PDB file of C-alpha atoms in Angstrom:
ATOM      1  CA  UNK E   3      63.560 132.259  90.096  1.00 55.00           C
ATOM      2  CA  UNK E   4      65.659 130.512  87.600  1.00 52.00           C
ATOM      3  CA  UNK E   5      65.418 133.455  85.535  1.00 56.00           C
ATOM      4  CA  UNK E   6      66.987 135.705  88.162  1.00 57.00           C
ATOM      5  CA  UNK E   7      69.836 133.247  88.859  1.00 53.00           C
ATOM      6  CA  UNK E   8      70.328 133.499  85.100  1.00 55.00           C
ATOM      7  CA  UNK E   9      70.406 136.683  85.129  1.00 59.00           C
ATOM      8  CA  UNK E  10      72.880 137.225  87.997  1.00 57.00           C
ATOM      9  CA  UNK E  11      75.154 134.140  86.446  1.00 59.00           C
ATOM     10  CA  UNK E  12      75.574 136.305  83.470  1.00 61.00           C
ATOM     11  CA  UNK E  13      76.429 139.795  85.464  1.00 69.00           C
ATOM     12  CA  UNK E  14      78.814 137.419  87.254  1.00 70.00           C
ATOM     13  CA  UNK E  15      80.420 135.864  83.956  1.00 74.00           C
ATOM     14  CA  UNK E  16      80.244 139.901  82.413  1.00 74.00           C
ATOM     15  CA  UNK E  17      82.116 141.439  85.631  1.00 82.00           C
ATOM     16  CA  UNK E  18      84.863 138.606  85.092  1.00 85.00           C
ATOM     17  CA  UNK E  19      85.411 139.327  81.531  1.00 90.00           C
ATOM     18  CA  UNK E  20      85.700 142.976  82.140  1.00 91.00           C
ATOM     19  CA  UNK E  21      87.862 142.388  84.969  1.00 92.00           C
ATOM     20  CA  UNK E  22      90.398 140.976  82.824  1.00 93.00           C
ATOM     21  CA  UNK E  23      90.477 143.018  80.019  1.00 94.00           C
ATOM     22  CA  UNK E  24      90.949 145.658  82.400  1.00 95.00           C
ATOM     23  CA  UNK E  25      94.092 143.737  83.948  1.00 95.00           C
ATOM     24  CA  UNK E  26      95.316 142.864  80.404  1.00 96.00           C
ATOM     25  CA  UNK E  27      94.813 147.097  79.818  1.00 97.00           C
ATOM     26  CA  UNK E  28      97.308 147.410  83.448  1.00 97.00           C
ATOM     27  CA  UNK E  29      99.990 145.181  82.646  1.00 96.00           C
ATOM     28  CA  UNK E  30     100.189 146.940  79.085  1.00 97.00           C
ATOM     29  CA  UNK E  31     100.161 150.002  80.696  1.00 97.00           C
ATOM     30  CA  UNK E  32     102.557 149.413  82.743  1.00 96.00           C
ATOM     31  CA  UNK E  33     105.229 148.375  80.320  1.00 94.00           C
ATOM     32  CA  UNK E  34     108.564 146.190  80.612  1.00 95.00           C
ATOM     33  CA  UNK E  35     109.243 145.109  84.206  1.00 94.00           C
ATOM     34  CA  UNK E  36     112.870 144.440  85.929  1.00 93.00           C
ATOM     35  CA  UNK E  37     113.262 140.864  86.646  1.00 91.00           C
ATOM     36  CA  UNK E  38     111.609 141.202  90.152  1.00 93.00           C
ATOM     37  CA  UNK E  39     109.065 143.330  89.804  1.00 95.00           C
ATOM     38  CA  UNK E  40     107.723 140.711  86.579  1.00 95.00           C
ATOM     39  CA  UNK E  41     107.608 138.274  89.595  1.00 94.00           C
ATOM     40  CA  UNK E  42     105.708 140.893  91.776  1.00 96.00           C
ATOM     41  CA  UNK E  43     103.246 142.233  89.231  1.00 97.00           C
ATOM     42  CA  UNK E  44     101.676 138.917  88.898  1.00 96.00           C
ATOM     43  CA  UNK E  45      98.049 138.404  87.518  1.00 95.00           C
ATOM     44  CA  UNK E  46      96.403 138.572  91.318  1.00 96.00           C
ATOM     45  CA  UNK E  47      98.173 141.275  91.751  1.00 97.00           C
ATOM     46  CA  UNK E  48      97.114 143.188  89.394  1.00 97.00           C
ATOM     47  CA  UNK E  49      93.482 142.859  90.187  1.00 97.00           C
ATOM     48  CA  UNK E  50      94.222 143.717  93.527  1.00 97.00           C
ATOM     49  CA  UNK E  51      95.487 146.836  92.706  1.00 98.00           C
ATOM     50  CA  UNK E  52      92.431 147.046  90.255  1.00 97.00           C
ATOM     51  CA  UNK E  53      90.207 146.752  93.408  1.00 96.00           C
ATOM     52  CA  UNK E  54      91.445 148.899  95.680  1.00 96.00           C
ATOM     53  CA  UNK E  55      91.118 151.482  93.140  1.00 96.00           C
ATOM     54  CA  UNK E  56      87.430 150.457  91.865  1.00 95.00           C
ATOM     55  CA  UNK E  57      88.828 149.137  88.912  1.00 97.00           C
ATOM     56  CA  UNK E  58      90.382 152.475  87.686  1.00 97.00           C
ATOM     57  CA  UNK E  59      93.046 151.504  85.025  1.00 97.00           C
ATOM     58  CA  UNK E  60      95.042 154.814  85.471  1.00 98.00           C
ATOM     59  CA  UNK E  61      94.576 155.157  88.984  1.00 98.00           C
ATOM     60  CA  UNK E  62      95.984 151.780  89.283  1.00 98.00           C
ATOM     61  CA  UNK E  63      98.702 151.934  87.348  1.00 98.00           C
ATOM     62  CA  UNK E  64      99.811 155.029  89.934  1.00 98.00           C
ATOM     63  CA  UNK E  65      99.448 153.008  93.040  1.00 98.00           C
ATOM     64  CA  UNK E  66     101.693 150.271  91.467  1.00 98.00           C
ATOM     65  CA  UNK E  67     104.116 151.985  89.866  1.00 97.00           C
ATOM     66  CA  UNK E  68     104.407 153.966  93.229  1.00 98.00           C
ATOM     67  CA  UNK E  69     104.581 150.785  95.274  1.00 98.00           C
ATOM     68  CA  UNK E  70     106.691 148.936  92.694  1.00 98.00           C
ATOM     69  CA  UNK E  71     109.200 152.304  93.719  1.00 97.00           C
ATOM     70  CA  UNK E  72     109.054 151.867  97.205  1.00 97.00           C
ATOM     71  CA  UNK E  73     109.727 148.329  96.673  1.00 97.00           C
ATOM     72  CA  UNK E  74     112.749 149.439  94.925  1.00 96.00           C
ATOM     73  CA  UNK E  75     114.604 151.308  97.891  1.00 96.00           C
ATOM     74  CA  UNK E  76     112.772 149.389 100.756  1.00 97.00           C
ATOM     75  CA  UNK E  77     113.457 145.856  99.330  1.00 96.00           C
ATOM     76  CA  UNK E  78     110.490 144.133 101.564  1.00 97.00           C
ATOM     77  CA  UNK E  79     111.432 140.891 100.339  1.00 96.00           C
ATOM     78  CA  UNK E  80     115.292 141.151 101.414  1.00 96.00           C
ATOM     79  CA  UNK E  81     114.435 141.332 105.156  1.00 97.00           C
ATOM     80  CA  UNK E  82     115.609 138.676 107.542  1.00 97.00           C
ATOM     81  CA  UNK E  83     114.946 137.995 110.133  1.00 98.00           C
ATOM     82  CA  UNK E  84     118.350 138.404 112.333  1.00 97.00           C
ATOM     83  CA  UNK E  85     118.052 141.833 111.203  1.00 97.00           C
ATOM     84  CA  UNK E  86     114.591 142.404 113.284  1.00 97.00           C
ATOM     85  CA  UNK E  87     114.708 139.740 115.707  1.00 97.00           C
ATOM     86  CA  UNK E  88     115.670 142.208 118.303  1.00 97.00           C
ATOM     87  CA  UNK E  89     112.127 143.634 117.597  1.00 97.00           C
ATOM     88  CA  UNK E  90     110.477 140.585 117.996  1.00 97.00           C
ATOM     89  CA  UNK E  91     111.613 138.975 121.473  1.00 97.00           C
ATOM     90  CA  UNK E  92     108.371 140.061 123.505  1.00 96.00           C
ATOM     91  CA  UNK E  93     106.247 138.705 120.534  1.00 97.00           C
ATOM     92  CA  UNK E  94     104.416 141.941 120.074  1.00 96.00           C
ATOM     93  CA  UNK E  95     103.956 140.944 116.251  1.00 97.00           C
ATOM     94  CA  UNK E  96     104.296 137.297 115.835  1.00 97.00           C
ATOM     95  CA  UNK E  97     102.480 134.818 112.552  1.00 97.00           C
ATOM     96  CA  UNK E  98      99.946 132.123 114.637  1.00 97.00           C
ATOM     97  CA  UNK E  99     100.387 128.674 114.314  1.00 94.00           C
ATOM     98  CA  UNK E 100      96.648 128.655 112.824  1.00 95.00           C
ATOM     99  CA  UNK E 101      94.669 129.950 110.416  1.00 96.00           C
ATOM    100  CA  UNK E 102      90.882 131.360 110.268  1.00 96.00           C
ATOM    101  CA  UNK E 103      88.323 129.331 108.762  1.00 96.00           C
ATOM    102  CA  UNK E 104      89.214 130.658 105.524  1.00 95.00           C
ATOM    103  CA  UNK E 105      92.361 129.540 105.343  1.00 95.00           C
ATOM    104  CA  UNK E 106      94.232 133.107 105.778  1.00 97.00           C
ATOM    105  CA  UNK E 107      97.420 133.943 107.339  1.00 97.00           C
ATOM    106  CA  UNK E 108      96.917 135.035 111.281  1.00 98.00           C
ATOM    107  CA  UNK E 109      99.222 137.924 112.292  1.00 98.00           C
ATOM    108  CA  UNK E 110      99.041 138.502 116.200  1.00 97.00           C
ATOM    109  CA  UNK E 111     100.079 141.762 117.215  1.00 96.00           C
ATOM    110  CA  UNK E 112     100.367 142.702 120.842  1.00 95.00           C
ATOM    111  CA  UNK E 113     101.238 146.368 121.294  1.00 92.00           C
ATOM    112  CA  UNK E 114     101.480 146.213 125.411  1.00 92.00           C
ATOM    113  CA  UNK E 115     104.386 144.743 124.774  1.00 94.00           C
ATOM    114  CA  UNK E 116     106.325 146.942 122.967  1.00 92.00           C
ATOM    115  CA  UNK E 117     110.184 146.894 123.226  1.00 94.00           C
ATOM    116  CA  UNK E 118     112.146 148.975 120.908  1.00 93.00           C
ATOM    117  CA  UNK E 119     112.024 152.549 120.293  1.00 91.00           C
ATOM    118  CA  UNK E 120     112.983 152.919 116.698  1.00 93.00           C
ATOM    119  CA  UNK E 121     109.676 153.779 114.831  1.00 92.00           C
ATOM    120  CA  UNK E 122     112.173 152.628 111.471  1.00 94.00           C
ATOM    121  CA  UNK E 123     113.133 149.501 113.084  1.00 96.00           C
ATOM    122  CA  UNK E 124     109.417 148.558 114.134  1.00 95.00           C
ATOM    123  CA  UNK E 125     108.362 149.520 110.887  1.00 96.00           C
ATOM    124  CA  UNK E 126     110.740 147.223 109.344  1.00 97.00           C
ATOM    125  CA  UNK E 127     109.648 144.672 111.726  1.00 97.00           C
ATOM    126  CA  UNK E 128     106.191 144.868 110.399  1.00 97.00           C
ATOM    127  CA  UNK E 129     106.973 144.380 106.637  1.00 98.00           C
ATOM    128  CA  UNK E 130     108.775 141.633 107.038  1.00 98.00           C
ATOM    129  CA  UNK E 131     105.882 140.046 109.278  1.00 98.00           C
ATOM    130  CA  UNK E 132     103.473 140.727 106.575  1.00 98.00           C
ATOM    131  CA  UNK E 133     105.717 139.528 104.002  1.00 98.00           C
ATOM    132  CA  UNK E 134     105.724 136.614 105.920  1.00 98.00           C
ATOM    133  CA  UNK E 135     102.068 136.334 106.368  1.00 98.00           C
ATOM    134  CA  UNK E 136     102.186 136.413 102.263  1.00 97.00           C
ATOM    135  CA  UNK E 137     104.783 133.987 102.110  1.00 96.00           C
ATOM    136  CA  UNK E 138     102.690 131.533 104.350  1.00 96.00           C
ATOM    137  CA  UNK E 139      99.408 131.449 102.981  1.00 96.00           C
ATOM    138  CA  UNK E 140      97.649 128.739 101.362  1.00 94.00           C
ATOM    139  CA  UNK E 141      97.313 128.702  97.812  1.00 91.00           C
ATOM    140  CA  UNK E 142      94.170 130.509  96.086  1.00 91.00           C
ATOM    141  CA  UNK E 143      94.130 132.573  99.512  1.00 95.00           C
ATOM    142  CA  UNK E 144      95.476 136.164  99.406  1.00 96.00           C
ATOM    143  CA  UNK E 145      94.297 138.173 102.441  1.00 97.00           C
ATOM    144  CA  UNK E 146      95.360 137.634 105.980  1.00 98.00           C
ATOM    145  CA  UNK E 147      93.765 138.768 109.369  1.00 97.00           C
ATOM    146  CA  UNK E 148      94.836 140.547 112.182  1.00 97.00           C
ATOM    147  CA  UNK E 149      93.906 140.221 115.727  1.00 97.00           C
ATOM    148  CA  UNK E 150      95.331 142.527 118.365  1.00 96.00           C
ATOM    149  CA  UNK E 151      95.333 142.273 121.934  1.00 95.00           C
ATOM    150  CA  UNK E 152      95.257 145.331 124.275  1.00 92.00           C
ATOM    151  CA  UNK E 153      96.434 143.683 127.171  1.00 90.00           C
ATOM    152  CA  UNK E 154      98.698 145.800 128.618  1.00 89.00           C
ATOM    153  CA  UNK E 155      98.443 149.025 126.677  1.00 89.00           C
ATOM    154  CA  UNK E 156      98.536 152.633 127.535  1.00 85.00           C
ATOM    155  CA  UNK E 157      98.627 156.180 125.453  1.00 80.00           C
ATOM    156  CA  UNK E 158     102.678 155.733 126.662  1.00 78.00           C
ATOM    157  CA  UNK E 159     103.171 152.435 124.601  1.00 74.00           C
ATOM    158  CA  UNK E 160     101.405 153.746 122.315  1.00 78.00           C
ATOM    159  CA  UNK E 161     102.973 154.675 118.805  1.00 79.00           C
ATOM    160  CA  UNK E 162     103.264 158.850 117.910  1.00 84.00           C
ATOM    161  CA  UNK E 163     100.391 159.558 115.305  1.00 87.00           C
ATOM    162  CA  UNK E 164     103.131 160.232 112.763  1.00 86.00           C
ATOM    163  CA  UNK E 165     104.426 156.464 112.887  1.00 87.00           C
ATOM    164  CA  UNK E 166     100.498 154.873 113.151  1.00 90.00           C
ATOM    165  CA  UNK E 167      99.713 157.188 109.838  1.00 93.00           C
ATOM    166  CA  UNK E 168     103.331 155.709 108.414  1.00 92.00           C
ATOM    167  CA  UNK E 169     102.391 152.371 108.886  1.00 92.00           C
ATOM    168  CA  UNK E 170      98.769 152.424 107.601  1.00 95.00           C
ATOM    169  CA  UNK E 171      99.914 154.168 104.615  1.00 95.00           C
ATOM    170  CA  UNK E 172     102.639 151.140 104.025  1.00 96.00           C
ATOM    171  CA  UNK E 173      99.650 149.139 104.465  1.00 96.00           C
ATOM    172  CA  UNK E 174      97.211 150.471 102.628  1.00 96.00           C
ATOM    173  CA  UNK E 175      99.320 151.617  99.463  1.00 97.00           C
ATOM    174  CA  UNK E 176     101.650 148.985  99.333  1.00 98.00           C
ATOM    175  CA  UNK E 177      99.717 145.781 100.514  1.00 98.00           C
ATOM    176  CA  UNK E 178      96.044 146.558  98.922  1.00 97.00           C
ATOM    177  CA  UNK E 179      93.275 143.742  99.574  1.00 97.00           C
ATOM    178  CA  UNK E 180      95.823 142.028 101.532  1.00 98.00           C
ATOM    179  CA  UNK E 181      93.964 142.315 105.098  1.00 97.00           C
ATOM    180  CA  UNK E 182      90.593 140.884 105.242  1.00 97.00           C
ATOM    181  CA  UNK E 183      89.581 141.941 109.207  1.00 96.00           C
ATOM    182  CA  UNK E 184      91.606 143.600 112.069  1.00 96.00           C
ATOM    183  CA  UNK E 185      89.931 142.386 114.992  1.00 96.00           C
ATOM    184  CA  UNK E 186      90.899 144.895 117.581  1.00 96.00           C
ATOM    185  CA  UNK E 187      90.146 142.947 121.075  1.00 96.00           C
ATOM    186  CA  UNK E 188      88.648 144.951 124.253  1.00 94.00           C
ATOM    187  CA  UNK E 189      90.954 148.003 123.564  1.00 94.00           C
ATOM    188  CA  UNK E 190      90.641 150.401 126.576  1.00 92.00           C
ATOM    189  CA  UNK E 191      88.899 153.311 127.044  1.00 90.00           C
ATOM    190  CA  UNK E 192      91.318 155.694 126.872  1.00 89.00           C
ATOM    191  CA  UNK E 193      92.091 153.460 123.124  1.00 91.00           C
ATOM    192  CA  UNK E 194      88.736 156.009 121.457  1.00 88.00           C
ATOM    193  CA  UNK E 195      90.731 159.013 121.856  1.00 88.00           C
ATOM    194  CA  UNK E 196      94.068 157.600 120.022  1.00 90.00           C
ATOM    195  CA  UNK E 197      91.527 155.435 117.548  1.00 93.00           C
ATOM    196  CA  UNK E 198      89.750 159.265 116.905  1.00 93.00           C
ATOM    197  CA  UNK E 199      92.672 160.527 115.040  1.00 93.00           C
ATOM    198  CA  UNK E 200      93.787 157.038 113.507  1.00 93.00           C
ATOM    199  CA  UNK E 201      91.168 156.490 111.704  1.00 94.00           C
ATOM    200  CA  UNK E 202      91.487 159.566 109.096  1.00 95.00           C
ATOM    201  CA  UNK E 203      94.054 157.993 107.814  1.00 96.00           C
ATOM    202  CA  UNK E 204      92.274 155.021 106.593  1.00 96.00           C
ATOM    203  CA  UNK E 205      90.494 155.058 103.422  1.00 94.00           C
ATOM    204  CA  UNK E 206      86.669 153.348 103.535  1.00 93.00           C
ATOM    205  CA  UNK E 207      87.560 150.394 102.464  1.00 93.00           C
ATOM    206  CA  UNK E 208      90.471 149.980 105.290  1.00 94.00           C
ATOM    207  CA  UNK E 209      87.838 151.266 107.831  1.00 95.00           C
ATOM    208  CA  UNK E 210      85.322 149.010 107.189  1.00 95.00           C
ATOM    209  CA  UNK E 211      87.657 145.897 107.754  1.00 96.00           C
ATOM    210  CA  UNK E 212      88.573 147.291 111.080  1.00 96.00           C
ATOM    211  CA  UNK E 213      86.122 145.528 113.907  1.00 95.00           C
ATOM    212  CA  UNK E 214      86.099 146.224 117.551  1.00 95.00           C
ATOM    213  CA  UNK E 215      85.851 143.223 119.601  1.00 96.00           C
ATOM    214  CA  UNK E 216      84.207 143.661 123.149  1.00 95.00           C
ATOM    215  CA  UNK E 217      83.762 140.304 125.390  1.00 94.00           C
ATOM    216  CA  UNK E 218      80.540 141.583 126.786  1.00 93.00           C
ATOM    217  CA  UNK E 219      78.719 142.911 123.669  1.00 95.00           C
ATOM    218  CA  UNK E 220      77.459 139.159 121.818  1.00 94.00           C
ATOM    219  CA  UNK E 221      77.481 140.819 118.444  1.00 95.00           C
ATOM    220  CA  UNK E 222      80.847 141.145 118.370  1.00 92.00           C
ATOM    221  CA  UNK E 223      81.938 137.885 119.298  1.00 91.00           C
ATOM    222  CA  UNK E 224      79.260 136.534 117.095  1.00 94.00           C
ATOM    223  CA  UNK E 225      81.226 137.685 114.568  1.00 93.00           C
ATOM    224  CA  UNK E 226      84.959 136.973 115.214  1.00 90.00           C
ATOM    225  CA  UNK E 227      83.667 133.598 116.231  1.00 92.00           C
ATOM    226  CA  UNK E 228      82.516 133.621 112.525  1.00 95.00           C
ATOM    227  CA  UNK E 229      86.092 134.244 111.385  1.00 96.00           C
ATOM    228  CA  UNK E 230      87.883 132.053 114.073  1.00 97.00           C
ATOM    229  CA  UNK E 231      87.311 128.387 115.809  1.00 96.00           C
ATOM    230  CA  UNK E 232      87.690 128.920 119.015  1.00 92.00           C
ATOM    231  CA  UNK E 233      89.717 125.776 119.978  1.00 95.00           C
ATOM    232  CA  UNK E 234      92.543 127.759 118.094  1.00 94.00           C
ATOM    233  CA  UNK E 235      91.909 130.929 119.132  1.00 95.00           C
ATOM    234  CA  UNK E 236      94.179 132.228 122.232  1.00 94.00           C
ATOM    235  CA  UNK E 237      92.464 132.580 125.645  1.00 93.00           C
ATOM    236  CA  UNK E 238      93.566 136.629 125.276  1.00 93.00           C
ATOM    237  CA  UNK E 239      91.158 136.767 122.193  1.00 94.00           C
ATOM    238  CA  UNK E 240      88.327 134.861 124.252  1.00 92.00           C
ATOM    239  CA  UNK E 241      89.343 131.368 123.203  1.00 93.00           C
ATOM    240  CA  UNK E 242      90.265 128.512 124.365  1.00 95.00           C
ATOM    241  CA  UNK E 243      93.944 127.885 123.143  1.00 95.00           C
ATOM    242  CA  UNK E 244      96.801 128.466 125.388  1.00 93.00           C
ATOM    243  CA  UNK E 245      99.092 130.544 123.639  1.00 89.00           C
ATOM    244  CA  UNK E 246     103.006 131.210 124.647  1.00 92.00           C
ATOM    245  CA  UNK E 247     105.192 133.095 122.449  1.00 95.00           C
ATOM    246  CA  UNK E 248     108.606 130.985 122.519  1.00 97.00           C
ATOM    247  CA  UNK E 249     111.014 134.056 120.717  1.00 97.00           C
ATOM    248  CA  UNK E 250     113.470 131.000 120.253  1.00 97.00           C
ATOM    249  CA  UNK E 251     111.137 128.605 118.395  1.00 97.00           C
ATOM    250  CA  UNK E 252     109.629 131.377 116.506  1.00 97.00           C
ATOM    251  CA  UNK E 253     113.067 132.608 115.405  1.00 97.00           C
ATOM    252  CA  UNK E 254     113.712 128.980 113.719  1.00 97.00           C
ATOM    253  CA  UNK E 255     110.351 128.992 112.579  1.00 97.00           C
ATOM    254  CA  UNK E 256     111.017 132.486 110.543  1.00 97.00           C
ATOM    255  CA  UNK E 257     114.856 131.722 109.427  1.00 97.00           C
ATOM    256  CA  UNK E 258     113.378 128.354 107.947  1.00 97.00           C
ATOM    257  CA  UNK E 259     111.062 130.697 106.549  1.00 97.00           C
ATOM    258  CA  UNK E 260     113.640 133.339 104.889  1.00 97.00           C
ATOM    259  CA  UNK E 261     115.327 130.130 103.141  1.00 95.00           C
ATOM    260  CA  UNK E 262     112.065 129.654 101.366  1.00 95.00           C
ATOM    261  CA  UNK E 263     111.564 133.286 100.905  1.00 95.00           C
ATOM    262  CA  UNK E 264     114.999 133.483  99.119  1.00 94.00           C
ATOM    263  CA  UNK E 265     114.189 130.384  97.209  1.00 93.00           C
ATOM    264  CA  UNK E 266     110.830 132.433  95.999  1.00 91.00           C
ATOM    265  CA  UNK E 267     112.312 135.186  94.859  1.00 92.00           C
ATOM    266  CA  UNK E 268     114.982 133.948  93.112  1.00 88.00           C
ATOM    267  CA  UNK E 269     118.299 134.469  95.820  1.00 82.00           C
ATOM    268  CA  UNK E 270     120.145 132.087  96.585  1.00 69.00           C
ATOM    269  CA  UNK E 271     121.045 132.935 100.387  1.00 58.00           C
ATOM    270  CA  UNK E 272     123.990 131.233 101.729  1.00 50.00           C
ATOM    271  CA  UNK E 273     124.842 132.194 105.229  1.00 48.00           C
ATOM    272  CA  UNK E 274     127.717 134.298 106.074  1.00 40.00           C
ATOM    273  CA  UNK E 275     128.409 134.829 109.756  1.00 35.00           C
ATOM    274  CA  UNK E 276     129.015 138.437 110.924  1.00 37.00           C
ATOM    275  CA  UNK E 277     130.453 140.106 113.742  1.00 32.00           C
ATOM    276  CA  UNK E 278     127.691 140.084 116.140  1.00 35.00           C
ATOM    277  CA  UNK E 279     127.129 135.598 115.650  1.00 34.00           C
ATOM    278  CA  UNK E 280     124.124 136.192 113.598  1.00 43.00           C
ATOM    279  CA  UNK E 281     124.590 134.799 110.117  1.00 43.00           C
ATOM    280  CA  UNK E 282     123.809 137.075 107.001  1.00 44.00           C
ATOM    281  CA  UNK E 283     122.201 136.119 103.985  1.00 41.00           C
ATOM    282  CA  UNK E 284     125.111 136.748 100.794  1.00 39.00           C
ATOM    283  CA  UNK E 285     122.223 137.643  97.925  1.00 39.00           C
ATOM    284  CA  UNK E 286     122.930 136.073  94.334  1.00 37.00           C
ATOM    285  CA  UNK E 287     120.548 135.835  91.637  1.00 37.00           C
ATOM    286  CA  UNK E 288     119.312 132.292  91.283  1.00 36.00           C
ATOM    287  CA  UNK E 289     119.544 131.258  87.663  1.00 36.00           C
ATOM    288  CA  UNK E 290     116.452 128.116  88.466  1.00 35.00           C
ATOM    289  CA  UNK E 291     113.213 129.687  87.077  1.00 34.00           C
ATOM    290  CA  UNK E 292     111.046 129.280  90.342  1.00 38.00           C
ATOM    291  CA  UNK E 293     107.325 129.702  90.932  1.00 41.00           C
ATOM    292  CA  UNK E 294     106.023 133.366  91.189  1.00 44.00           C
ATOM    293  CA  UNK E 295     105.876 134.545  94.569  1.00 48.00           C
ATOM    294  CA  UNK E 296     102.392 135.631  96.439  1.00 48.00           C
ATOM    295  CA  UNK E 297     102.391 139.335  95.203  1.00 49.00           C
TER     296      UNK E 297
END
């Protein structure tokens, strides 16, 4: 028995080592960085991108340098919140107040209640959230989890397959080994024909995060239970916290937020007031060397 352990100790210690080299043989590859992207392309992330491609040094190197270009134009990290509050009053994606029993990020997202019908705007809406997610979770943690709550949801609330593919492809090439679960809760019937489609577009290792959570079927509780304590998990999941999305507390919650965001990355965001009485973040580059954000 002690032999085995050994044995496995050593595999253990051997995958490690090879792990980084092979990050040490991605940040090479991927040469000098701009100022932001150094702060992006930290060590963790690197190895995330090394996982999500089965540690495949060129392959890799790809899905970075192609996210480190969409980060480019779409400038995640320079979302605030005024300019998606809009999208947020009905709380259809909102951060919980609580975490799973691992520590990670919750994101709540409620599509019954959607509001808006820009499929840009909601899209936008949805980086920042996960940005946020990132922003918010506990140190030595790097995933989050999603639950989502059907209540209310029909194929006409429903996002066109073009924006769902959109949206997992954001997620999937630009946020790798970021989501742990999606715990999908009592989705409707009519749900399987939408989910049909939806699910090409996620690669295997997407798909098997994705859980369906029926009240009825034990199994499945069983296991979001195993994820969740259910004195902080909201009634709507099967729960027993009373949950009440206050858009005006949240809002505070998230500007506080994009002050320690800009602080992250570097900007120094003084508040400019605009035309419409929301204030605007003025970006300059902050010359304090700060901590590297969660990549």
């Amino acid at each position: 028995m002690f032999s085995r352990w050994s044995n496995s100790h050593h595999n253990q210690e051997d995958d490690s080592l090879q792990h980084e080299s092979k990050a040490k043989e991605l940040r090479a590859a991927i040469g000098p960085l701009s100022e932001r992207s150094s702060k992006y392309c930290t060590d963790a992330c690197l190895r995330r991108y090394l996982e999500a491609r089965n540690w495949n040094v060129d392959k890799s190197k790809k899905m970075l340098n192609e996210t480190l270009e969409w980060r480019s134009t779409y400038k995640p990290e320079e979302i605030r919140w005024h300019e998606v509050a809009v999208e947020g009053e009905t709380g259809k994606v909102s951060r919980a107040n609580f975490h799973d029993r691992h520590g990670r990020t919750v994101l709540i997202l409620r599509p019954g209640k959607q509001n808006t019908t820009s499929l840009d705007n909601q899209l936008h809406h949805l980086v920042y959230l996960i940005e946020n997610a990132i922003l918010n979770l506990p140190e030595g943690q790097e995933q989050m989890a999603w639950l989502i709550d059907f209540t209310g949801w029909t194929l006409s609330t429903s996002v066109p397959i073009k924006s769902a593919r959109d949206t997992i492809n954001v997620l999937q090439n630009h946020y790798p080994e970021r989501l742990a679960m999606a715990f999908l809760y009592n989705p409707p019937r009519i749900f399987e024909a939408f989910w049909k489609i939806v699910k090409y577009f996620l690669d295997a290792k997407t798909f098997q995060k994705v859980k369906f959570v029926y009240p009825k079927n034990k199994d499945s509780v069983e296991l979001m239970r195993s994820y969740f304590d259910e004195e902080n998990l909201p009634t709507e999941f099967g729960g027993k916290a009373i949950l009440e999305y206050n858009h005006e507390e949240f809002s505070k919650q998230m500007i506080q937020d994009d002050i320690k965001s800009a602080n992250l990355w570097g900007f120094d965001d003084k508040l400019q007031c605009v035309g419409n009485g929301h204030s605007r973040p003025e970006v300059a580059p902050e010359p304090v060397s700060l901590a590297p954000p969660a990549s």
